[in-house]
One Martini backbone bead per residue (centre of mass of N, CA, C, O) as a GRO file, in nm:
protein
  524
    1MET     BB    1   2.451  10.054  -3.946
    2CYS     BB    2   2.619  10.346  -3.975
    3PHE     BB    3   2.873  10.419  -4.226
    4ASP     BB    4   3.169  10.620  -4.204
    5ILE     BB    5   3.466  10.790  -4.208
    6ALA     BB    6   3.464  10.857  -3.905
    7ILE     BB    7   3.490  10.564  -3.806
    8LEU     BB    8   3.760  10.514  -3.936
    9ASP     BB    9   3.910  10.743  -3.779
   10THR     BB   10   3.830  10.618  -3.480
   11TYR     BB   11   3.960  10.334  -3.463
   12LYS     BB   12   4.250  10.408  -3.337
   13THR     BB   13   4.108  10.487  -3.046
   14LYS     BB   14   4.068  10.209  -2.980
   15ASN     BB   15   4.065   9.938  -2.810
   16GLN     BB   16   4.103   9.604  -2.832
   17ALA     BB   17   3.812   9.527  -2.753
   18GLU     BB   18   3.673   9.722  -2.956
   19LYS     BB   19   3.803   9.601  -3.210
   20LEU     BB   20   3.687   9.320  -3.184
   21ASN     BB   21   3.390   9.413  -3.195
   22PHE     BB   22   3.406   9.542  -3.469
   23TRP     BB   23   3.470   9.269  -3.630
   24GLU     BB   24   3.237   9.084  -3.506
   25GLY     BB   25   3.061   9.258  -3.636
   26GLN     BB   26   2.836   9.350  -3.870
   27LEU     BB   27   2.937   9.473  -4.193
   28PRO     BB   28   2.764   9.648  -4.404
   29LEU     BB   29   2.833   9.692  -4.740
   30CYS     BB   30   2.626   9.915  -4.824
   31ASN     BB   31   2.788  10.147  -4.662
   32PHE     BB   32   3.035  10.136  -4.901
   33GLU     BB   33   2.941  10.202  -5.196
   34LYS     BB   34   3.022  10.537  -5.163
   35GLN     BB   35   3.302  10.488  -5.098
   36ASN     BB   36   3.620  10.568  -5.107
   37SER     BB   37   3.864  10.356  -5.210
   38ARG     BB   38   4.116  10.498  -5.092
   39GLN     BB   39   4.017  10.507  -4.799
   40LEU     BB   40   3.983  10.203  -4.761
   41VAL     BB   41   4.273  10.119  -4.830
   42SER     BB   42   4.410  10.297  -4.617
   43PHE     BB   43   4.275  10.167  -4.371
   44ILE     BB   44   4.395   9.881  -4.416
   45HIS     BB   45   4.691   9.959  -4.421
   46GLN     BB   46   4.708  10.069  -4.130
   47ILE     BB   47   4.642   9.806  -3.985
   48ILE     BB   48   4.870   9.624  -4.106
   49ALA     BB   49   5.118   9.831  -4.028
   50ASP     BB   50   5.047   9.810  -3.732
   51SER     BB   51   5.235   9.695  -3.462
   52GLN     BB   52   4.985   9.720  -3.241
   53GLU     BB   53   4.819   9.531  -3.390
   54ALA     BB   54   4.626   9.276  -3.409
   55ILE     BB   55   4.619   8.992  -3.591
   56TYR     BB   56   4.318   8.960  -3.605
   57SER     BB   57   4.259   9.241  -3.731
   58LYS     BB   58   4.430   9.202  -3.986
   59CYS     BB   59   4.274   8.958  -4.095
   60GLN     BB   60   3.998   9.100  -4.105
   61ALA     BB   61   4.084   9.320  -4.307
   62ILE     BB   62   4.144   9.131  -4.541
   63ASP     BB   63   3.862   8.995  -4.556
   64PHE     BB   64   3.708   9.261  -4.595
   65SER     BB   65   3.834   9.328  -4.872
   66ILE     BB   66   3.722   9.077  -5.015
   67ARG     BB   67   3.424   9.139  -4.973
   68MET     BB   68   3.435   9.408  -5.134
   69PHE     BB   69   3.521   9.275  -5.399
   70LEU     BB   70   3.275   9.078  -5.433
   71ALA     BB   71   3.083   9.351  -5.416
   72ASP     BB   72   3.225   9.578  -5.601
   73ILE     BB   73   3.379   9.808  -5.431
   74LEU     BB   74   3.637   9.672  -5.499
   75LYS     BB   75   3.911   9.620  -5.687
   76ASP     BB   76   4.162   9.421  -5.789
   77ARG     BB   77   4.376   9.648  -5.766
   78ASN     BB   78   4.331   9.708  -5.465
   79ILE     BB   79   4.409   9.423  -5.355
   80LEU     BB   80   4.693   9.413  -5.482
   81ASP     BB   81   4.796   9.653  -5.321
   82ILE     BB   82   4.763   9.522  -5.040
   83LEU     BB   83   4.903   9.214  -5.107
   84LEU     BB   84   5.156   9.331  -5.292
   85ASP     BB   85   5.273   9.622  -5.345
   86SER     BB   86   5.241   9.716  -5.012
   87TRP     BB   87   5.378   9.477  -4.889
   88GLU     BB   88   5.505   9.381  -4.568
   89PRO     BB   89   5.690   9.170  -4.430
   90THR     BB   90   5.638   8.922  -4.181
   91SER     BB   91   5.663   8.706  -3.885
   92ASP     BB   92   5.370   8.615  -3.928
   93ILE     BB   93   5.240   8.321  -4.036
   94HIS     BB   94   4.933   8.368  -4.040
   95LEU     BB   95   4.930   8.625  -4.214
   96GLU     BB   96   5.094   8.517  -4.458
   97THR     BB   97   4.904   8.282  -4.524
   98LEU     BB   98   4.650   8.449  -4.578
   99ARG     BB   99   4.767   8.610  -4.810
  100ILE     BB  100   4.813   8.369  -5.001
  101LYS     BB  101   4.522   8.274  -5.019
  102ARG     BB  102   4.409   8.550  -5.134
  103LEU     BB  103   4.587   8.565  -5.384
  104ALA     BB  104   4.481   8.307  -5.526
  105LEU     BB  105   4.192   8.425  -5.578
  106LEU     BB  106   4.330   8.641  -5.799
  107TYR     BB  107   4.439   8.486  -6.048
  108PRO     BB  108   4.214   8.550  -6.272
  109TYR     BB  109   4.318   8.871  -6.264
  110ASP     BB  110   4.639   8.779  -6.205
  111THR     BB  111   4.905   8.586  -6.327
  112ASP     BB  112   5.151   8.700  -6.153
  113ILE     BB  113   5.092   8.543  -5.891
  114GLN     BB  114   5.241   8.284  -5.967
  115SER     BB  115   5.527   8.404  -5.945
  116VAL     BB  116   5.514   8.484  -5.650
  117LEU     BB  117   5.457   8.195  -5.541
  118ASN     BB  118   5.711   8.063  -5.657
  119GLU     BB  119   5.910   8.218  -5.483
  120LEU     BB  120   5.793   8.126  -5.208
  121ALA     BB  121   5.822   7.814  -5.265
  122GLN     BB  122   6.155   7.843  -5.290
  123SER     BB  123   6.181   7.919  -5.013
  124ASP     BB  124   6.269   7.910  -4.653
  125SER     BB  125   6.007   7.972  -4.563
  126LEU     BB  126   5.705   7.895  -4.393
  127VAL     BB  127   5.523   7.963  -4.665
  128SER     BB  128   5.592   7.740  -4.880
  129THR     BB  129   5.365   7.538  -4.836
  130GLU     BB  130   5.124   7.724  -4.911
  131SER     BB  131   5.229   7.798  -5.191
  132ASN     BB  132   5.221   7.512  -5.308
  133TYR     BB  133   4.923   7.461  -5.262
  134GLN     BB  134   4.815   7.703  -5.433
  135LEU     BB  135   4.956   7.614  -5.696
  136GLY     BB  136   4.799   7.356  -5.726
  137LEU     BB  137   4.522   7.493  -5.755
  138ILE     BB  138   4.591   7.670  -5.998
  139ASN     BB  139   4.651   7.427  -6.191
  140LEU     BB  140   4.365   7.320  -6.182
  141PHE     BB  141   4.254   7.575  -6.313
  142VAL     BB  142   4.430   7.570  -6.576
  143ALA     BB  143   4.337   7.291  -6.695
  144ARG     BB  144   4.065   7.398  -6.810
  145GLU     BB  145   4.212   7.565  -7.059
  146LYS     BB  146   4.282   7.306  -7.191
  147ARG     BB  147   4.238   7.111  -7.478
  148SER     BB  148   4.417   6.874  -7.436
  149ILE     BB  149   4.508   6.599  -7.266
  150ASP     BB  150   4.815   6.647  -7.254
  151GLU     BB  151   4.797   6.933  -7.136
  152VAL     BB  152   4.647   6.859  -6.880
  153VAL     BB  153   4.851   6.651  -6.766
  154GLU     BB  154   5.092   6.844  -6.743
  155VAL     BB  155   4.959   7.034  -6.535
  156LEU     BB  156   4.895   6.812  -6.323
  157ARG     BB  157   5.193   6.745  -6.264
  158ILE     BB  158   5.255   7.016  -6.138
  159ALA     BB  159   5.048   6.998  -5.915
  160TYR     BB  160   5.161   6.744  -5.782
  161VAL     BB  161   5.429   6.863  -5.689
  162HIS     BB  162   5.310   7.075  -5.497
  163PHE     BB  163   5.146   6.879  -5.318
  164ASP     BB  164   5.384   6.705  -5.232
  165VAL     BB  165   5.537   6.922  -5.079
  166ALA     BB  166   5.303   7.007  -4.885
  167SER     BB  167   5.259   6.710  -4.757
  168LYS     BB  168   5.523   6.711  -4.573
  169GLU     BB  169   5.369   6.860  -4.387
  170GLU     BB  170   5.227   6.868  -4.103
  171ASN     BB  171   4.880   6.840  -4.126
  172ARG     BB  172   4.842   6.813  -4.466
  173ILE     BB  173   4.570   6.668  -4.581
  174ASP     BB  174   4.489   6.853  -4.815
  175ALA     BB  175   4.740   6.788  -4.990
  176SER     BB  176   4.706   6.481  -4.999
  177LEU     BB  177   4.434   6.482  -5.140
  178PHE     BB  178   4.526   6.639  -5.401
  179LYS     BB  179   4.741   6.443  -5.484
  180VAL     BB  180   4.543   6.206  -5.536
  181ILE     BB  181   4.347   6.349  -5.724
  182THR     BB  182   4.548   6.415  -5.948
  183ASN     BB  183   4.623   6.123  -6.009
  184SER     BB  184   4.338   6.026  -6.083
  185ILE     BB  185   4.300   6.206  -6.331
  186ILE     BB  186   4.542   6.104  -6.488
  187TYR     BB  187   4.443   5.804  -6.503
  188ILE     BB  188   4.195   5.861  -6.669
  189PHE     BB  189   4.342   5.989  -6.918
  190CYS     BB  190   4.538   5.715  -6.931
  191ASN     BB  191   4.369   5.451  -6.876
  192ASN     BB  192   4.447   5.373  -6.555
  193TRP     BB  193   4.262   5.166  -6.349
  194LEU     BB  194   4.446   5.037  -6.144
  195GLU     BB  195   4.558   5.306  -6.018
  196PHE     BB  196   4.288   5.442  -5.968
  197ASP     BB  197   4.184   5.245  -5.750
  198LYS     BB  198   4.405   5.312  -5.546
  199CYS     BB  199   4.337   5.613  -5.517
  200ILE     BB  200   4.045   5.583  -5.417
  201LYS     BB  201   4.116   5.437  -5.155
  202GLU     BB  202   4.294   5.664  -5.042
  203LEU     BB  203   4.076   5.882  -5.052
  204GLU     BB  204   3.882   5.750  -4.854
  205ARG     BB  205   4.075   5.750  -4.613
  206LEU     BB  206   4.127   6.062  -4.599
  207ILE     BB  207   3.830   6.152  -4.573
  208PHE     BB  208   3.778   6.007  -4.310
  209ILE     BB  209   3.986   6.165  -4.146
  210GLN     BB  210   3.872   6.446  -4.203
  211ARG     BB  211   3.594   6.398  -4.066
  212ILE     BB  212   3.687   6.337  -3.777
  213TYR     BB  213   3.840   6.643  -3.760
  214SER     BB  214   3.583   6.789  -3.809
  215TRP     BB  215   3.355   7.029  -3.713
  216ASN     BB  216   3.179   6.962  -3.997
  217PRO     BB  217   3.109   6.658  -4.149
  218ASP     BB  218   2.857   6.756  -4.347
  219VAL     BB  219   3.035   6.910  -4.515
  220VAL     BB  220   3.102   6.975  -4.851
  221THR     BB  221   3.389   6.925  -4.981
  222LEU     BB  222   3.598   6.945  -5.241
  223HIS     BB  223   3.708   6.658  -5.215
  224ARG     BB  224   3.430   6.509  -5.212
  225ALA     BB  225   3.326   6.619  -5.480
  226ILE     BB  226   3.553   6.500  -5.658
  227TYR     BB  227   3.525   6.207  -5.583
  228SER     BB  228   3.241   6.173  -5.703
  229LYS     BB  229   3.324   6.234  -5.996
  230LEU     BB  230   3.534   6.011  -6.034
  231TYR     BB  231   3.356   5.769  -5.965
  232ASN     BB  232   3.134   5.826  -6.187
  233ALA     BB  233   3.317   5.818  -6.433
  234LYS     BB  234   3.386   5.520  -6.412
  235LEU     BB  235   3.100   5.404  -6.429
  236ILE     BB  236   3.051   5.505  -6.719
  237ILE     BB  237   3.306   5.391  -6.874
  238LYS     BB  238   3.301   5.067  -6.766
  239LYS     BB  239   3.031   4.997  -6.850
  240ASP     BB  240   2.771   4.856  -6.995
  241THR     BB  241   2.599   5.010  -7.285
  242LYS     BB  242   2.350   4.847  -7.403
  243ASN     BB  243   2.126   4.939  -7.154
  244TRP     BB  244   2.092   5.251  -7.117
  245LEU     BB  245   1.809   5.279  -7.308
  246ASN     BB  246   1.637   5.003  -7.245
  247TYR     BB  247   1.646   5.053  -6.928
  248LYS     BB  248   1.540   5.228  -6.663
  249ALA     BB  249   1.753   5.169  -6.448
  250GLU     BB  250   2.002   5.237  -6.626
  251PHE     BB  251   1.914   5.524  -6.702
  252ASP     BB  252   1.890   5.640  -6.418
  253GLN     BB  253   2.186   5.588  -6.345
  254LEU     BB  254   2.315   5.758  -6.567
  255CYS     BB  255   2.194   6.029  -6.483
  256MET     BB  256   2.308   6.038  -6.197
  257GLU     BB  257   2.611   6.021  -6.274
  258PHE     BB  258   2.621   6.271  -6.453
  259PHE     BB  259   2.513   6.484  -6.239
  260ASN     BB  260   2.744   6.428  -6.036
  261ILE     BB  261   2.949   6.567  -6.229
  262GLN     BB  262   2.804   6.843  -6.311
  263ASN     BB  263   2.732   6.932  -6.042
  264GLN     BB  264   2.730   7.162  -5.784
  265SER     BB  265   2.861   7.149  -5.436
  266VAL     BB  266   3.029   7.403  -5.396
  267LYS     BB  267   2.982   7.729  -5.191
  268SER     BB  268   3.219   7.882  -5.043
  269ASP     BB  269   3.401   7.962  -5.307
  270LEU     BB  270   3.498   8.064  -5.616
  271PHE     BB  271   3.758   7.901  -5.651
  272SER     BB  272   3.645   7.620  -5.580
  273MET     BB  273   3.421   7.626  -5.793
  274GLU     BB  274   3.615   7.643  -6.037
  275ILE     BB  275   3.762   7.379  -5.988
  276GLU     BB  276   3.520   7.193  -5.999
  277HIS     BB  277   3.423   7.282  -6.280
  278GLY     BB  278   3.685   7.209  -6.433
  279ILE     BB  279   3.678   6.904  -6.376
  280SER     BB  280   3.402   6.850  -6.496
  281ASP     BB  281   3.463   6.957  -6.782
  282ASN     BB  282   3.697   6.764  -6.850
  283LEU     BB  283   3.547   6.497  -6.808
  284ILE     BB  284   3.317   6.547  -7.013
  285THR     BB  285   3.471   6.648  -7.281
  286LYS     BB  286   3.731   6.423  -7.269
  287VAL     BB  287   3.555   6.149  -7.176
  288ILE     BB  288   3.238   6.123  -7.183
  289GLU     BB  289   3.150   6.226  -7.467
  290PRO     BB  290   3.306   6.019  -7.641
  291VAL     BB  291   3.138   5.784  -7.532
  292PHE     BB  292   2.861   5.883  -7.626
  293LYS     BB  293   2.924   5.915  -7.930
  294THR     BB  294   2.999   5.616  -7.982
  295ASN     BB  295   2.725   5.476  -7.858
  296PHE     BB  296   2.484   5.700  -7.974
  297HIS     BB  297   2.494   5.751  -8.289
  298SER     BB  298   2.240   5.524  -8.362
  299VAL     BB  299   1.998   5.651  -8.130
  300LEU     BB  300   1.808   5.896  -8.197
  301CYS     BB  301   1.526   5.764  -8.207
  302LYS     BB  302   1.525   5.667  -7.912
  303ILE     BB  303   1.545   5.947  -7.788
  304ASP     BB  304   1.280   6.057  -7.906
  305CYS     BB  305   1.098   5.851  -7.765
  306LEU     BB  306   1.173   5.929  -7.474
  307LEU     BB  307   1.082   6.232  -7.499
  308ASN     BB  308   0.768   6.127  -7.551
  309ASP     BB  309   0.768   6.031  -7.264
  310ASP     BB  310   0.576   6.107  -6.983
  311SER     BB  311   0.768   5.958  -6.756
  312ILE     BB  312   0.975   6.161  -6.794
  313GLU     BB  313   1.183   6.347  -6.635
  314GLU     BB  314   1.317   6.653  -6.637
  315ASN     BB  315   1.622   6.572  -6.601
  316GLN     BB  316   1.611   6.350  -6.823
  317ALA     BB  317   1.535   6.534  -7.056
  318GLU     BB  318   1.782   6.712  -7.033
  319PHE     BB  319   1.985   6.485  -7.094
  320LEU     BB  320   1.873   6.401  -7.376
  321ILE     BB  321   1.916   6.673  -7.512
  322TYR     BB  322   2.216   6.678  -7.469
  323LEU     BB  323   2.278   6.410  -7.614
  324LYS     BB  324   2.167   6.494  -7.891
  325ASP     BB  325   2.353   6.739  -7.931
  326VAL     BB  326   2.620   6.585  -7.925
  327ILE     BB  327   2.562   6.391  -8.168
  328GLN     BB  328   2.486   6.627  -8.389
  329GLN     BB  329   2.789   6.718  -8.379
  330GLN     BB  330   2.963   6.611  -8.629
  331SER     BB  331   3.232   6.764  -8.655
  332GLU     BB  332   3.304   6.757  -8.350
  333THR     BB  333   3.285   6.455  -8.313
  334GLU     BB  334   3.521   6.372  -8.488
  335ILE     BB  335   3.736   6.524  -8.330
  336SER     BB  336   3.686   6.409  -8.046
  337GLU     BB  337   3.719   6.108  -8.111
  338TYR     BB  338   4.001   6.127  -8.225
  339ASP     BB  339   4.135   6.248  -7.975
  340PHE     BB  340   4.063   6.021  -7.777
  341PHE     BB  341   4.235   5.799  -7.934
  342ASN     BB  342   4.506   5.953  -8.008
  343GLN     BB  343   4.632   6.001  -7.731
  344SER     BB  344   4.709   5.704  -7.670
  345ILE     BB  345   4.886   5.662  -7.919
  346ILE     BB  346   5.093   5.889  -7.861
  347ARG     BB  347   5.186   5.787  -7.581
  348THR     BB  348   5.292   5.509  -7.701
  349PHE     BB  349   5.361   5.651  -8.008
  350PRO     BB  350   5.540   5.936  -8.048
  351HIS     BB  351   5.656   5.860  -8.366
  352LEU     BB  352   5.391   5.848  -8.499
  353PRO     BB  353   5.238   5.922  -8.764
  354GLU     BB  354   4.947   6.077  -8.839
  355SER     BB  355   4.855   5.886  -9.070
  356LYS     BB  356   4.866   5.622  -8.900
  357SER     BB  357   4.670   5.707  -8.680
  358ARG     BB  358   4.427   5.747  -8.872
  359ILE     BB  359   4.405   5.459  -8.973
  360PHE     BB  360   4.340   5.334  -8.702
  361TYR     BB  361   4.085   5.495  -8.644
  362ASP     BB  362   3.920   5.411  -8.902
  363ALA     BB  363   3.921   5.100  -8.820
  364ILE     BB  364   3.764   5.152  -8.512
  365LYS     BB  365   3.518   5.362  -8.500
  366ASP     BB  366   3.281   5.122  -8.561
  367SER     BB  367   3.321   4.979  -8.312
  368ASN     BB  368   3.306   4.840  -8.025
  369LEU     BB  369   3.374   4.986  -7.730
  370GLN     BB  370   3.493   4.745  -7.575
  371ILE     BB  371   3.710   4.679  -7.782
  372ILE     BB  372   3.848   4.952  -7.783
  373SER     BB  373   3.919   4.962  -7.482
  374ASN     BB  374   4.104   4.715  -7.486
  375ILE     BB  375   4.307   4.830  -7.683
  376LEU     BB  376   4.378   5.085  -7.519
  377ASP     BB  377   4.476   4.941  -7.268
  378GLN     BB  378   4.714   4.800  -7.406
  379LEU     BB  379   4.853   5.052  -7.514
  380THR     BB  380   4.877   5.231  -7.244
  381ASN     BB  381   5.039   4.985  -7.093
  382SER     BB  382   5.275   5.021  -7.321
  383ASN     BB  383   5.557   5.116  -7.175
  384GLY     BB  384   5.829   5.223  -7.306
  385TYR     BB  385   6.161   5.316  -7.298
  386ASP     BB  386   6.130   5.594  -7.421
  387LYS     BB  387   5.920   5.691  -7.215
  388LEU     BB  388   6.081   5.635  -6.961
  389PHE     BB  389   6.312   5.828  -7.022
  390GLU     BB  390   6.141   6.083  -7.052
  391ARG     BB  391   6.020   6.070  -6.753
  392ILE     BB  392   6.288   6.080  -6.604
  393MET     BB  393   6.376   6.354  -6.711
  394TYR     BB  394   6.132   6.508  -6.604
  395ALA     BB  395   6.177   6.438  -6.303
  396CYS     BB  396   6.460   6.567  -6.278
  397VAL     BB  397   6.386   6.855  -6.357
  398THR     BB  398   6.172   6.889  -6.135
  399LEU     BB  399   6.358   6.836  -5.897
  400GLN     BB  400   6.561   7.071  -5.955
  401GLY     BB  401   6.309   7.295  -5.936
  402THR     BB  402   6.277   7.189  -5.626
  403ARG     BB  403   6.374   7.320  -5.331
  404HIS     BB  404   6.280   7.109  -5.118
  405TYR     BB  405   6.522   6.894  -5.234
  406TYR     BB  406   6.748   7.036  -5.124
  407GLY     BB  407   6.964   6.816  -4.963
  408SER     BB  408   6.845   6.554  -4.986
  409GLU     BB  409   6.804   6.246  -4.965
  410GLU     BB  410   6.818   5.988  -5.177
  411ASN     BB  411   6.543   5.846  -5.108
  412ILE     BB  412   6.364   6.098  -5.148
  413ARG     BB  413   6.431   6.137  -5.448
  414ASN     BB  414   6.350   5.861  -5.550
  415LYS     BB  415   6.052   5.882  -5.463
  416PHE     BB  416   5.979   6.121  -5.642
  417ILE     BB  417   6.036   5.982  -5.912
  418ALA     BB  418   5.838   5.747  -5.869
  419GLN     BB  419   5.581   5.924  -5.848
  420LEU     BB  420   5.599   6.044  -6.138
  421LEU     BB  421   5.586   5.772  -6.281
  422GLU     BB  422   5.311   5.693  -6.175
  423ALA     BB  423   5.168   5.949  -6.304
  424SER     BB  424   5.261   5.824  -6.606
  425GLY     BB  425   5.185   5.488  -6.573
  426PHE     BB  426   5.386   5.359  -6.392
  427ARG     BB  427   5.519   5.083  -6.219
  428THR     BB  428   5.639   5.080  -5.879
  429LYS     BB  429   5.932   4.992  -5.671
  430ASP     BB  430   6.068   5.058  -5.358
  431GLN     BB  431   6.308   4.909  -5.191
  432THR     BB  432   6.375   4.627  -5.325
  433GLN     BB  433   6.405   4.288  -5.286
  434TRP     BB  434   6.692   4.198  -5.492
  435GLY     BB  435   6.907   3.984  -5.540
  436LEU     BB  436   7.226   4.099  -5.459
  437SER     BB  437   7.441   4.211  -5.272
  438ASN     BB  438   7.752   4.346  -5.283
  439LYS     BB  439   7.858   4.079  -5.116
  440GLY     BB  440   7.669   3.822  -5.203
  441ILE     BB  441   7.457   3.727  -4.969
  442SER     BB  442   7.203   3.905  -4.990
  443ASP     BB  443   6.957   4.088  -5.052
  444GLY     BB  444   6.898   4.343  -5.249
  445GLU     BB  445   6.850   4.712  -5.282
  446ILE     BB  446   6.632   4.875  -5.469
  447ASP     BB  447   6.539   5.181  -5.539
  448VAL     BB  448   6.395   5.137  -5.839
  449GLN     BB  449   6.118   4.949  -5.971
  450ILE     BB  450   6.004   4.839  -6.278
  451VAL     BB  451   5.680   4.722  -6.373
  452ASP     BB  452   5.449   4.538  -6.498
  453ASP     BB  453   5.121   4.426  -6.498
  454LYS     BB  454   5.242   4.144  -6.359
  455GLY     BB  455   5.513   4.232  -6.182
  456THR     BB  456   5.746   4.237  -6.371
  457ALA     BB  457   6.050   4.310  -6.436
  458TYR     BB  458   6.175   4.601  -6.644
  459SER     BB  459   6.338   4.803  -6.448
  460ILE     BB  460   6.615   5.011  -6.323
  461ILE     BB  461   6.680   5.247  -6.050
  462GLU     BB  462   6.979   5.428  -5.964
  463GLY     BB  463   7.082   5.622  -5.693
  464LEU     BB  464   7.329   5.901  -5.662
  465ILE     BB  465   7.566   6.089  -5.477
  466LEU     BB  466   7.771   6.355  -5.613
  467LYS     BB  467   8.081   6.540  -5.500
  468SER     BB  468   8.275   6.360  -5.679
  469LEU     BB  469   8.534   6.176  -5.835
  470ASP     BB  470   8.455   5.854  -5.721
  471THR     BB  471   8.537   5.561  -5.856
  472THR     BB  472   8.477   5.365  -5.632
  473TYR     BB  473   8.184   5.451  -5.579
  474LEU     BB  474   8.083   5.421  -5.872
  475ASN     BB  475   8.160   5.119  -5.915
  476LEU     BB  476   7.990   5.011  -5.685
  477HIS     BB  477   7.715   5.086  -5.817
  478LEU     BB  478   7.755   4.929  -6.079
  479ASP     BB  479   7.786   4.652  -5.949
  480LYS     BB  480   7.516   4.658  -5.801
  481ILE     BB  481   7.332   4.663  -6.048
  482PHE     BB  482   7.427   4.383  -6.173
  483LYS     BB  483   7.332   4.218  -5.924
  484TYR     BB  484   7.029   4.293  -5.950
  485ASP     BB  485   7.041   4.187  -6.257
  486THR     BB  486   6.918   3.864  -6.290
  487THR     BB  487   6.752   3.888  -6.598
  488GLY     BB  488   6.850   4.086  -6.818
  489LEU     BB  489   6.789   4.376  -6.870
  490GLU     BB  490   6.771   4.606  -7.120
  491TYR     BB  491   6.725   4.848  -6.903
  492ILE     BB  492   6.919   5.080  -6.710
  493PHE     BB  493   6.928   5.335  -6.444
  494ILE     BB  494   7.133   5.624  -6.365
  495VAL     BB  495   7.103   5.861  -6.098
  496SER     BB  496   7.263   6.173  -6.051
  497TYR     BB  497   7.333   6.369  -5.759
  498VAL     BB  498   7.479   6.675  -5.805
  499ALA     BB  499   7.738   6.848  -5.579
  500VAL     BB  500   7.883   7.095  -5.764
  501ALA     BB  501   8.036   7.371  -5.907
  502ASP     BB  502   8.174   7.194  -6.156
  503PHE     BB  503   8.000   7.014  -6.372
  504SER     BB  504   8.156   6.985  -6.644
  505SER     BB  505   8.414   6.853  -6.531
  506LEU     BB  506   8.280   6.606  -6.408
  507PHE     BB  507   8.149   6.498  -6.665
  508THR     BB  508   8.413   6.455  -6.825
  509ALA     BB  509   8.541   6.259  -6.620
  510ILE     BB  510   8.324   6.039  -6.640
  511GLN     BB  511   8.358   5.977  -6.939
  512LYS     BB  512   8.661   5.883  -6.914
  513SER     BB  513   8.609   5.653  -6.682
  514GLN     BB  514   8.402   5.522  -6.881
  515GLN     BB  515   8.303   5.220  -7.078
  516CYS     BB  516   8.058   5.419  -7.169
  517ASP     BB  517   7.782   5.577  -7.244
  518VAL     BB  518   7.726   5.932  -7.194
  519LEU     BB  519   7.498   6.149  -7.153
  520GLU     BB  520   7.406   6.444  -7.213
  521PRO     BB  521   7.332   6.709  -7.040
  522HIS     BB  522   7.031   6.896  -6.976
  523CYS     BB  523   7.148   6.993  -6.692
  524ALA     BB  524   7.337   7.182  -6.428
   0.00000   0.00000   0.00000
C-alpha cells in the first residue's frame, strides 16, 4: 500500500465505515519514513480534535503515533505535543485513560510526565485510578535507578500507595497484583520471609483469577514473570549453600533459578520490559550477588575445575564465568557485602554510629552464611518503638497527601496506615477483639494492633476523627484505649484525623485540655 500526504488529506472525506477500514488495515510504517513529521502530527491532531470522529478512530490515531515513535519516525517531542502540550480534555473516559497509559510509556524521555500524572491522580476525575496505577508502574521503573536498598524500598513504598489507591476501583486486579508484588519485593529487601510467604500465596491466588478471565491464559504477563523472579530469589537465598557446587543436581538447580531471575520473559512493550529488567537487576545486584560473594569467595579453584569439565553446558559455563567475575571484583565485593549487611543494621538501629556498624560487620563477615542470616533475621525482626513511631508518621504524611482518602471513614484510614506498617516490616491486626469495650461488658475492638513475631501484643493504634475540640468525645477514646491495654503496653498511639479550618488553634486547645505531652504537629 503506497501512502502519501494525499491520502492523509482525503481521510476526512471518508465515511465512518471507510475510516474504520482505514485503521483496521495494516499501515506499513516504511511509507512514512520520509513523511514530514509536522504533517503527521497535524493529521493526528485533527482526528483527535474532531468532535464528529469516532472514539475508536481517535484511539487508533494515538496508538499509530506511538508506533511511529517506536519506529523513530516521530520523536518523543512530537508525541508529547500530541498527548500533553496540545491535548484538550475530553469527557470520554476510554480516550483519556488511553492517553494516560501512553504518556506513562514516555516517562523515560520526560520525567515531567510524573508531575502531570500526580495532578490527575489527586483529581476527582474518573481517570485518577489509571493515573495512580501508571504512577505505581513508573515508581517501579524509578526503583531500578536507586543505589542503596533503603532508597529502593522508599520508592517501592510510594509505588505501593499508588497501587493501593488504584486497587480500590472495581475490577482492577492488575493494581491488586502489583500492590502485592511491591510488598513482596519490600519484604525481600527487609529480610522478612514470614510476610513474604503470605504475599506469595496471595499473588498465586490473584494470578489464578487473572488467568481464568484472560482471553489468552498462556501469555506470560508481567505479573507472572515477576512472580517467577521473586519465587526463585527466595529459593536461592534461603537454601543450604554447602552443596551448590559439589553436586550436579544442586548446581543445575542453582543455574535454573538464577536464569529464571535474569532472563527476560515479557516482550509486549518496552515499558513493561524495562520494569521487569529493573526488578531483576535490583534482585540480582542487591540481594543475590551479596549471597554469592559471601558463599563462593573461597571456591575460585572449584569454579575453574567446573569450567574445564566438558560435560558443563553452555548456559552453565556462562553462569560460572559470571560467578567468577563477581567474586574477583574484590573492591566492589567489599562494598557490596558491607552494604548488604549494613542496611539491616541501620533499619534496626537507625542511630547506631557508622564505626559501630563497621565493627559488627568485620566480626561476622567471615562467618557461615547461615549463621549470619539467622543473626540478620533476628535483627530485622526487632522493630523498636522508635522505628514504629517513625513509620506511623510516614504513613500519616502519606495518607494526608493521598487525595483518594479525603473524607474517608475512620476504618478505611486506619486500614491504610496498617497496610503501610505491614510494608515496613511490622505485623498488624486491625479491628481486633481485645480487652473490654467502653462499657466494660464485652470484648473491645482495637483499631490497629501491632504484634511481635510470636503474635503477642506489642502496641496499639487508635484512630479518631476530630472536627472540633469535643473533650467528651476525646476523653471517651482515651478511656477506651486504656481499657484495651490489658497488659500494660509500653507505648500506645492515638492518630487524630483532623478536619477543621484552623488547625493551629485546635492543636493548642488540645494541648491545654490534656494532662499529658502532645507532640508538635509535623503537618497541618
